[in-house]
């Protein structure tokens, strides 16, 4: 049997007629960028997250970059970020000339709140929290520390659409909730797309200007903006998927539960969920001291797995200039050597999953 890491067309087939109707509507409308479809999606997504405003953008990376920029954070400023996040989170900081300050993750792969405060200096302006793999971070202490030090919170929710902490949706704990709708995300488009959600009207306004060359009124460019507009096609398709997001997340939770109950190999460490937190299982990530051998064994049996992520940002070639050394963030580096993401996706059959579980349990 062959089991891929992700099979994107299964979720298309599930709602095919709805997607096709939405696509045709856009094609026939004669209006393709920033129109009524974008506005409707923004309203629906703001409502879904429980925020006042949503600003549709080109990508998740743009949501991060523009959030940092709209807060006036740049050269000479520091932004705290967890060390085991995806490179995009860190690029959101460095694209603005600000300096990332890394914090080790906790047992749930998210920012370790107990190590947060010691990373704060008099240059710190914001804390960037990634709800990695779909699990909400430990927001009670993080929010408390941010408030005490007058720091902004920017949440990277690219993997956590719909995940809550203490019953509150990720993306609603700070000024900015940054979302990616890259096709593989839980709420994925059919191309690139992203968004910011916020309750701050002035912040939302600024982002709306920034995404469209810095202008509110055409050709009146008040600030130096970019082109990060969301197009009508992606917005219309996202509206279709958003209406099903809850059931899609439920499906992943069901699959994750089956993995957690089914995998009994003592060499494989299963992911836990923090009390008060929820996961939407963007990834189901196990740890294994002999990870590369496990990955290879599974590959030989037709099972594709992935590593999120093999090289932590502080050791990435692009950040050599920051001067970090191997051994500086030992927990992060151990995770990079041990994590393995098992196949989990919309439309995964129980037969496919049982095959993965059997092969893992048979591995010695
Ligand atoms: C996917 C992802 C991003 C970037 O989103 P794009 O839409 O690909 O730009 C940022 N952060 C995290 C944690 C991601 O998983």
Tab-separated table of C-alpha atoms and ligand atoms in Angstrom:
chain	number	residue	atom	x	y	z
A	1	UNK	CA	0.000	0.000	0.000
A	2	UNK	CA	1.148	3.558	-0.724
A	3	UNK	CA	0.319	6.260	1.821
A	4	UNK	CA	1.248	9.808	0.935
A	5	UNK	CA	1.823	12.575	3.464
A	6	UNK	CA	-0.962	14.622	2.002
A	7	UNK	CA	-3.444	14.078	-0.817
A	8	UNK	CA	-4.984	17.427	-1.634
A	9	UNK	CA	-7.502	16.369	-4.242
A	10	UNK	CA	-9.508	14.299	-1.753
A	11	UNK	CA	-10.743	17.435	-0.006
A	12	UNK	CA	-11.554	18.939	-3.398
A	13	UNK	CA	-13.644	15.912	-4.328
A	14	UNK	CA	-15.548	16.063	-1.039
A	15	UNK	CA	-17.014	19.466	-1.887
A	16	UNK	CA	-16.429	19.476	-5.630
A	17	UNK	CA	-19.782	20.880	-6.721
A	18	UNK	CA	-19.552	23.748	-4.234
A	19	UNK	CA	-16.018	24.634	-5.306
A	20	UNK	CA	-16.937	24.501	-8.974
A	21	UNK	CA	-19.972	26.725	-8.495
A	22	UNK	CA	-17.856	29.288	-6.615
A	23	UNK	CA	-15.108	29.241	-9.255
A	24	UNK	CA	-17.588	29.708	-12.098
A	25	UNK	CA	-19.250	32.568	-10.253
A	26	UNK	CA	-15.898	34.365	-10.028
A	27	UNK	CA	-14.902	33.609	-13.628
A	28	UNK	CA	-18.191	35.022	-14.891
A	29	UNK	CA	-18.191	38.050	-12.593
A	30	UNK	CA	-15.671	40.202	-14.471
A	31	UNK	CA	-14.036	41.239	-11.151
A	32	UNK	CA	-10.955	39.342	-9.982
A	33	UNK	CA	-8.996	41.096	-7.237
A	34	UNK	CA	-10.247	42.667	-3.962
A	35	UNK	CA	-13.982	42.581	-4.534
A	36	UNK	CA	-17.165	41.297	-2.942
A	37	UNK	CA	-15.871	37.722	-2.590
A	38	UNK	CA	-12.895	38.994	-0.579
A	39	UNK	CA	-15.158	41.156	1.543
A	40	UNK	CA	-17.529	38.264	2.234
A	41	UNK	CA	-14.690	35.953	3.154
A	42	UNK	CA	-13.119	38.577	5.411
A	43	UNK	CA	-16.423	39.052	7.228
A	44	UNK	CA	-16.969	35.314	7.593
A	45	UNK	CA	-13.433	34.641	8.820
A	46	UNK	CA	-13.491	37.540	11.294
A	47	UNK	CA	-16.748	36.132	12.650
A	48	UNK	CA	-15.352	32.605	12.789
A	49	UNK	CA	-12.355	33.699	14.847
A	50	UNK	CA	-14.424	36.085	16.958
A	51	UNK	CA	-12.498	39.182	15.892
A	52	UNK	CA	-13.820	42.472	14.567
A	53	UNK	CA	-11.712	42.724	11.410
A	54	UNK	CA	-10.035	40.471	8.893
A	55	UNK	CA	-7.685	41.726	6.177
A	56	UNK	CA	-7.106	39.299	3.308
A	57	UNK	CA	-3.543	39.153	2.004
A	58	UNK	CA	-1.369	37.293	-0.441
A	59	UNK	CA	0.231	34.814	1.969
A	60	UNK	CA	0.895	33.902	5.562
A	61	UNK	CA	4.389	35.316	5.300
A	62	UNK	CA	2.953	38.673	4.217
A	63	UNK	CA	0.571	38.573	7.196
A	64	UNK	CA	3.601	38.257	9.485
A	65	UNK	CA	5.793	40.806	7.688
A	66	UNK	CA	3.062	43.423	7.420
A	67	UNK	CA	1.912	42.935	11.020
A	68	UNK	CA	5.416	43.648	12.313
A	69	UNK	CA	5.739	46.632	9.953
A	70	UNK	CA	2.330	48.090	10.834
A	71	UNK	CA	3.371	48.098	14.497
A	72	UNK	CA	6.393	50.206	13.579
A	73	UNK	CA	8.862	47.473	14.602
A	74	UNK	CA	12.152	47.583	12.703
A	75	UNK	CA	15.883	48.073	12.940
A	76	UNK	CA	17.184	48.072	16.520
A	77	UNK	CA	14.087	46.298	17.851
A	78	UNK	CA	13.895	42.739	19.111
A	79	UNK	CA	11.055	40.286	18.652
A	80	UNK	CA	10.864	37.081	20.678
A	81	UNK	CA	10.067	33.926	18.749
A	82	UNK	CA	10.205	30.221	19.494
A	83	UNK	CA	13.323	28.547	18.178
A	84	UNK	CA	11.645	25.513	16.559
A	85	UNK	CA	9.198	27.397	14.368
A	86	UNK	CA	9.036	27.465	10.577
A	87	UNK	CA	11.455	29.879	8.893
A	88	UNK	CA	8.572	32.128	7.755
A	89	UNK	CA	7.831	33.227	11.324
A	90	UNK	CA	11.406	34.474	11.676
A	91	UNK	CA	11.399	36.062	8.207
A	92	UNK	CA	8.413	38.138	9.334
A	93	UNK	CA	10.789	39.724	11.838
A	94	UNK	CA	13.999	39.985	9.818
A	95	UNK	CA	12.266	41.310	6.681
A	96	UNK	CA	11.648	44.428	8.770
A	97	UNK	CA	15.249	44.707	9.935
A	98	UNK	CA	14.350	43.654	13.479
A	99	UNK	CA	16.277	40.995	15.415
A	100	UNK	CA	14.756	37.624	16.342
A	101	UNK	CA	15.420	36.425	19.897
A	102	UNK	CA	14.844	32.689	20.173
A	103	UNK	CA	13.145	30.862	23.029
A	104	UNK	CA	13.213	27.087	23.441
A	105	UNK	CA	9.997	25.081	23.021
A	106	UNK	CA	8.173	23.151	25.748
A	107	UNK	CA	7.071	19.498	25.729
A	108	UNK	CA	4.182	20.403	23.392
A	109	UNK	CA	6.488	21.907	20.713
A	110	UNK	CA	5.255	25.428	21.495
A	111	UNK	CA	7.019	28.396	23.100
A	112	UNK	CA	8.101	27.543	26.645
A	113	UNK	CA	6.426	30.262	28.715
A	114	UNK	CA	8.833	29.574	31.596
A	115	UNK	CA	11.766	30.655	29.424
A	116	UNK	CA	10.044	33.664	27.896
A	117	UNK	CA	10.698	36.330	30.482
A	118	UNK	CA	14.482	35.836	30.544
A	119	UNK	CA	14.594	36.614	26.800
A	120	UNK	CA	13.090	40.088	27.274
A	121	UNK	CA	15.444	43.078	27.041
A	122	UNK	CA	14.824	46.815	26.860
A	123	UNK	CA	14.757	46.461	23.063
A	124	UNK	CA	12.006	43.844	23.000
A	125	UNK	CA	8.885	45.093	21.245
A	126	UNK	CA	6.810	41.999	20.579
A	127	UNK	CA	6.362	38.290	21.173
A	128	UNK	CA	5.630	36.171	18.129
A	129	UNK	CA	3.856	32.970	19.110
A	130	UNK	CA	3.495	30.059	16.684
A	131	UNK	CA	0.777	27.542	17.490
A	132	UNK	CA	2.919	24.857	15.944
A	133	UNK	CA	1.451	21.676	14.411
A	134	UNK	CA	-2.048	22.937	15.230
A	135	UNK	CA	-1.818	22.989	19.021
A	136	UNK	CA	-2.616	26.225	20.872
A	137	UNK	CA	0.306	27.633	22.856
A	138	UNK	CA	0.300	28.236	26.607
A	139	UNK	CA	-1.399	31.613	26.305
A	140	UNK	CA	-2.297	32.443	29.927
A	141	UNK	CA	1.303	33.054	31.094
A	142	UNK	CA	2.366	34.445	27.694
A	143	UNK	CA	-0.385	37.096	27.740
A	144	UNK	CA	0.378	37.920	31.382
A	145	UNK	CA	4.101	38.415	30.672
A	146	UNK	CA	3.372	40.478	27.543
A	147	UNK	CA	1.053	42.775	29.476
A	148	UNK	CA	3.484	43.216	32.346
A	149	UNK	CA	6.270	44.230	29.928
A	150	UNK	CA	4.012	46.214	27.539
A	151	UNK	CA	4.818	43.966	24.575
A	152	UNK	CA	2.639	43.273	21.568
A	153	UNK	CA	1.631	39.692	20.788
A	154	UNK	CA	1.624	38.577	17.167
A	155	UNK	CA	0.303	35.058	16.666
A	156	UNK	CA	1.414	32.854	13.796
A	157	UNK	CA	-1.750	30.821	13.230
A	158	UNK	CA	-0.676	29.347	9.897
A	159	UNK	CA	-1.146	25.875	11.402
A	160	UNK	CA	-3.922	26.538	13.922
A	161	UNK	CA	-7.140	27.615	12.136
A	162	UNK	CA	-9.838	26.934	14.694
A	163	UNK	CA	-7.659	25.715	17.581
A	164	UNK	CA	-8.576	27.212	20.960
A	165	UNK	CA	-6.820	27.826	24.253
A	166	UNK	CA	-9.132	28.052	27.243
A	167	UNK	CA	-12.056	28.182	24.830
A	168	UNK	CA	-10.637	31.243	23.043
A	169	UNK	CA	-9.603	30.981	19.413
A	170	UNK	CA	-5.928	31.247	18.494
A	171	UNK	CA	-5.365	34.534	16.701
A	172	UNK	CA	-7.339	36.511	19.291
A	173	UNK	CA	-4.796	36.868	22.109
A	174	UNK	CA	-2.824	39.821	20.793
A	175	UNK	CA	-3.123	42.670	18.333
A	176	UNK	CA	-2.603	40.423	15.306
A	177	UNK	CA	-3.552	36.874	14.344
A	178	UNK	CA	-1.669	35.872	11.189
A	179	UNK	CA	-3.082	33.116	8.979
A	180	UNK	CA	-1.806	31.284	5.925
A	181	UNK	CA	-4.185	29.596	3.517
A	182	UNK	CA	-1.483	27.731	1.617
A	183	UNK	CA	-3.140	24.636	0.097
A	184	UNK	CA	-1.816	22.169	2.705
A	185	UNK	CA	-3.047	24.165	5.717
A	186	UNK	CA	-6.211	23.101	7.534
A	187	UNK	CA	-8.000	26.003	5.852
A	188	UNK	CA	-6.220	25.844	2.514
A	189	UNK	CA	-6.906	27.717	-0.692
A	190	UNK	CA	-6.101	26.574	-4.242
A	191	UNK	CA	-3.063	28.802	-4.458
A	192	UNK	CA	-1.407	31.300	-2.139
A	193	UNK	CA	-3.460	33.345	0.306
A	194	UNK	CA	-3.289	34.687	3.851
A	195	UNK	CA	-4.980	37.055	6.290
A	196	UNK	CA	-4.659	39.007	9.509
A	197	UNK	CA	-7.438	39.164	12.089
A	198	UNK	CA	-7.541	41.945	14.682
A	199	UNK	CA	-9.851	44.006	16.893
A	200	UNK	CA	-7.834	47.183	16.301
A	201	UNK	CA	-9.524	49.359	13.666
A	202	UNK	CA	-6.465	51.539	13.014
A	203	UNK	CA	-4.220	48.488	12.645
A	204	UNK	CA	-6.669	46.877	10.196
A	205	UNK	CA	-6.882	50.131	8.256
A	206	UNK	CA	-3.125	50.342	7.978
A	207	UNK	CA	-2.897	46.771	6.693
A	208	UNK	CA	-5.594	47.486	4.110
A	209	UNK	CA	-3.527	50.387	2.833
A	210	UNK	CA	-0.269	48.447	2.930
A	211	UNK	CA	-1.617	45.523	0.910
A	212	UNK	CA	-2.619	47.829	-1.929
A	213	UNK	CA	0.452	50.009	-2.551
A	214	UNK	CA	-0.156	52.133	0.518
A	215	UNK	CA	-3.294	53.756	-0.778
A	216	UNK	CA	-6.866	53.988	0.428
A	217	UNK	CA	-7.911	56.147	-2.466
A	218	UNK	CA	-6.463	55.036	-5.806
A	219	UNK	CA	-3.210	56.860	-6.648
A	220	UNK	CA	-3.131	58.606	-3.273
A	221	UNK	CA	-0.205	56.692	-1.787
A	222	UNK	CA	0.025	57.706	1.854
A	223	UNK	CA	2.512	55.071	3.000
A	224	UNK	CA	5.058	52.864	1.221
A	225	UNK	CA	2.982	49.789	0.605
A	226	UNK	CA	3.307	46.490	-1.221
A	227	UNK	CA	1.120	44.350	-3.439
A	228	UNK	CA	-0.338	41.736	-1.147
A	229	UNK	CA	-3.919	41.623	-2.319
A	230	UNK	CA	-6.166	38.596	-1.975
A	231	UNK	CA	-7.868	37.591	-5.195
A	232	UNK	CA	-11.541	36.843	-5.682
A	233	UNK	CA	-11.008	33.245	-6.789
A	234	UNK	CA	-9.131	32.234	-3.633
A	235	UNK	CA	-11.575	34.132	-1.423
A	236	UNK	CA	-14.589	32.420	-3.000
A	237	UNK	CA	-13.002	28.966	-2.657
A	238	UNK	CA	-11.937	29.725	0.917
A	239	UNK	CA	-15.515	30.687	1.800
A	240	UNK	CA	-16.637	27.242	0.647
A	241	UNK	CA	-14.021	25.516	2.761
A	242	UNK	CA	-14.514	27.735	5.806
A	243	UNK	CA	-18.114	26.550	6.031
A	244	UNK	CA	-16.747	22.992	6.437
A	245	UNK	CA	-13.698	23.778	8.571
A	246	UNK	CA	-15.214	22.551	11.809
A	247	UNK	CA	-15.984	19.105	10.394
A	248	UNK	CA	-12.579	18.962	8.676
A	249	UNK	CA	-10.820	19.699	11.972
A	250	UNK	CA	-12.997	17.067	13.682
A	251	UNK	CA	-11.875	14.517	11.116
A	252	UNK	CA	-8.220	15.267	11.879
A	253	UNK	CA	-8.876	14.994	15.607
A	254	UNK	CA	-10.469	11.610	15.030
A	255	UNK	CA	-7.447	10.475	12.984
A	256	UNK	CA	-5.051	11.794	15.654
A	257	UNK	CA	-6.937	9.903	18.358
A	258	UNK	CA	-6.675	6.707	16.324
A	259	UNK	CA	-2.911	7.214	15.992
A	260	UNK	CA	-2.551	7.883	19.714
A	261	UNK	CA	-4.553	4.787	20.614
A	262	UNK	CA	-3.101	2.575	17.914
A	263	UNK	CA	0.638	3.246	18.071
A	264	UNK	CA	2.166	1.130	20.827
A	265	UNK	CA	5.795	0.930	19.735
A	266	UNK	CA	7.781	1.990	22.848
A	267	UNK	CA	10.458	3.608	20.668
A	268	UNK	CA	7.953	6.122	19.345
A	269	UNK	CA	6.948	9.053	21.579
A	270	UNK	CA	3.416	10.276	20.917
A	271	UNK	CA	2.406	13.956	21.014
A	272	UNK	CA	0.579	15.201	24.098
A	273	UNK	CA	-1.979	17.975	24.423
A	274	UNK	CA	-1.638	20.635	27.087
A	275	UNK	CA	-4.466	21.026	29.562
A	276	UNK	CA	-6.690	23.854	28.377
A	277	UNK	CA	-5.272	23.695	24.871
A	278	UNK	CA	-6.722	22.148	21.754
A	279	UNK	CA	-5.034	20.842	18.657
A	280	UNK	CA	-6.449	20.746	15.156
A	281	UNK	CA	-3.584	18.410	14.201
A	282	UNK	CA	-2.229	20.287	11.253
A	283	UNK	CA	0.512	17.711	11.753
A	284	UNK	CA	0.629	14.588	13.905
A	285	UNK	CA	4.225	14.682	15.109
A	286	UNK	CA	5.916	11.823	16.922
A	287	UNK	CA	9.457	11.713	18.256
A	288	UNK	CA	11.944	8.913	17.894
A	289	UNK	CA	15.617	8.722	18.917
A	290	UNK	CA	16.285	6.761	15.726
A	291	UNK	CA	14.067	8.956	13.572
A	292	UNK	CA	15.965	8.635	10.294
A	293	UNK	CA	15.867	4.830	10.480
A	294	UNK	CA	12.141	4.883	11.230
A	295	UNK	CA	11.495	7.246	8.327
A	296	UNK	CA	13.479	5.041	5.989
A	297	UNK	CA	11.737	1.858	7.130
A	298	UNK	CA	8.342	3.454	6.544
A	299	UNK	CA	9.400	4.788	3.169
A	300	UNK	CA	10.436	1.294	2.110
A	301	UNK	CA	6.904	0.143	2.893
A	302	UNK	CA	5.331	2.906	0.803
A	303	UNK	CA	4.613	5.335	3.638
A	304	UNK	CA	5.654	8.935	3.134
A	305	UNK	CA	6.490	11.029	6.196
A	306	UNK	CA	7.933	14.513	6.653
A	307	UNK	CA	10.216	16.366	9.056
A	308	UNK	CA	8.991	19.715	10.383
A	309	UNK	CA	11.708	20.968	10.486
A	310	UNK	CA	15.148	19.409	9.966
A	311	UNK	CA	17.147	22.655	10.388
A	312	UNK	CA	16.031	25.155	13.043
A	313	UNK	CA	16.073	28.823	11.961
A	314	UNK	CA	19.038	29.740	14.190
A	315	UNK	CA	21.169	27.254	12.208
A	316	UNK	CA	19.725	28.110	8.779
A	317	UNK	CA	22.266	29.288	6.230
A	318	UNK	CA	20.395	32.546	5.708
A	319	UNK	CA	20.879	33.481	9.364
A	320	UNK	CA	24.604	32.749	9.629
A	321	UNK	CA	24.984	36.528	10.069
A	322	UNK	CA	23.197	36.267	13.429
A	323	UNK	CA	26.137	34.213	14.702
A	324	UNK	CA	24.249	31.430	16.463
A	325	UNK	CA	26.058	28.184	17.221
A	326	UNK	CA	25.031	24.548	17.269
A	327	UNK	CA	24.271	23.605	20.875
A	328	UNK	CA	22.826	27.000	21.718
A	329	UNK	CA	19.224	25.736	21.739
A	330	UNK	CA	19.579	22.067	22.679
A	331	UNK	CA	15.852	21.273	23.005
A	332	UNK	CA	15.129	22.767	19.605
A	333	UNK	CA	18.053	20.914	18.065
A	334	UNK	CA	16.996	17.616	19.655
A	335	UNK	CA	13.490	18.077	18.240
A	336	UNK	CA	14.951	18.751	14.802
A	337	UNK	CA	16.721	15.383	15.035
A	338	UNK	CA	13.764	13.456	16.462
A	339	UNK	CA	10.467	14.752	15.057
A	340	UNK	CA	8.553	12.916	12.381
A	341	UNK	CA	5.213	13.981	10.907
A	342	UNK	CA	2.972	11.037	10.055
A	343	UNK	CA	0.468	11.145	7.201
A	344	UNK	CA	-2.720	12.973	8.242
A	345	UNK	CA	-5.037	14.696	5.820
A	346	UNK	CA	-8.641	15.245	4.846
A	347	UNK	CA	-10.057	12.113	3.275
A	348	UNK	CA	-7.405	9.744	4.670
A	349	UNK	CA	-9.037	6.324	4.861
A	350	UNK	CA	-8.974	4.208	8.005
A	351	UNK	CA	-7.358	1.413	5.954
A	352	UNK	CA	-4.511	3.753	5.038
A	353	UNK	CA	-4.102	4.818	8.631
A	354	UNK	CA	-4.261	1.265	9.987
A	355	UNK	CA	-1.495	0.313	7.574
A	356	UNK	CA	0.697	3.149	8.920
A	357	UNK	CA	-0.057	2.120	12.517
A	358	UNK	CA	0.743	-1.550	11.803
A	359	UNK	CA	4.028	-0.712	10.097
A	360	UNK	CA	5.124	1.561	12.956
A	361	UNK	CA	4.237	-1.054	15.572
A	362	UNK	CA	6.131	-3.722	13.609
A	363	UNK	CA	9.283	-1.583	13.408
A	364	UNK	CA	12.007	-2.718	15.797
B	1	LIG	C1	2.885	27.951	6.214
B	1	LIG	C2	3.440	28.731	7.322
B	1	LIG	C3	3.767	30.087	7.181
B	1	LIG	C4	3.802	30.804	5.868
B	1	LIG	O1	2.638	30.838	5.157
B	1	LIG	P1	2.691	31.088	3.566
B	1	LIG	O2	1.263	31.290	3.218
B	1	LIG	O3	3.300	29.885	2.944
B	1	LIG	O4	3.497	32.316	3.334
B	1	LIG	C5	4.178	30.779	8.302
B	1	LIG	N1	4.297	30.178	9.492
B	1	LIG	C6	4.019	28.877	9.671
B	1	LIG	C7	4.155	28.286	11.032
B	1	LIG	C8	3.600	28.099	8.592
B	1	LIG	O5	3.336	26.808	8.766
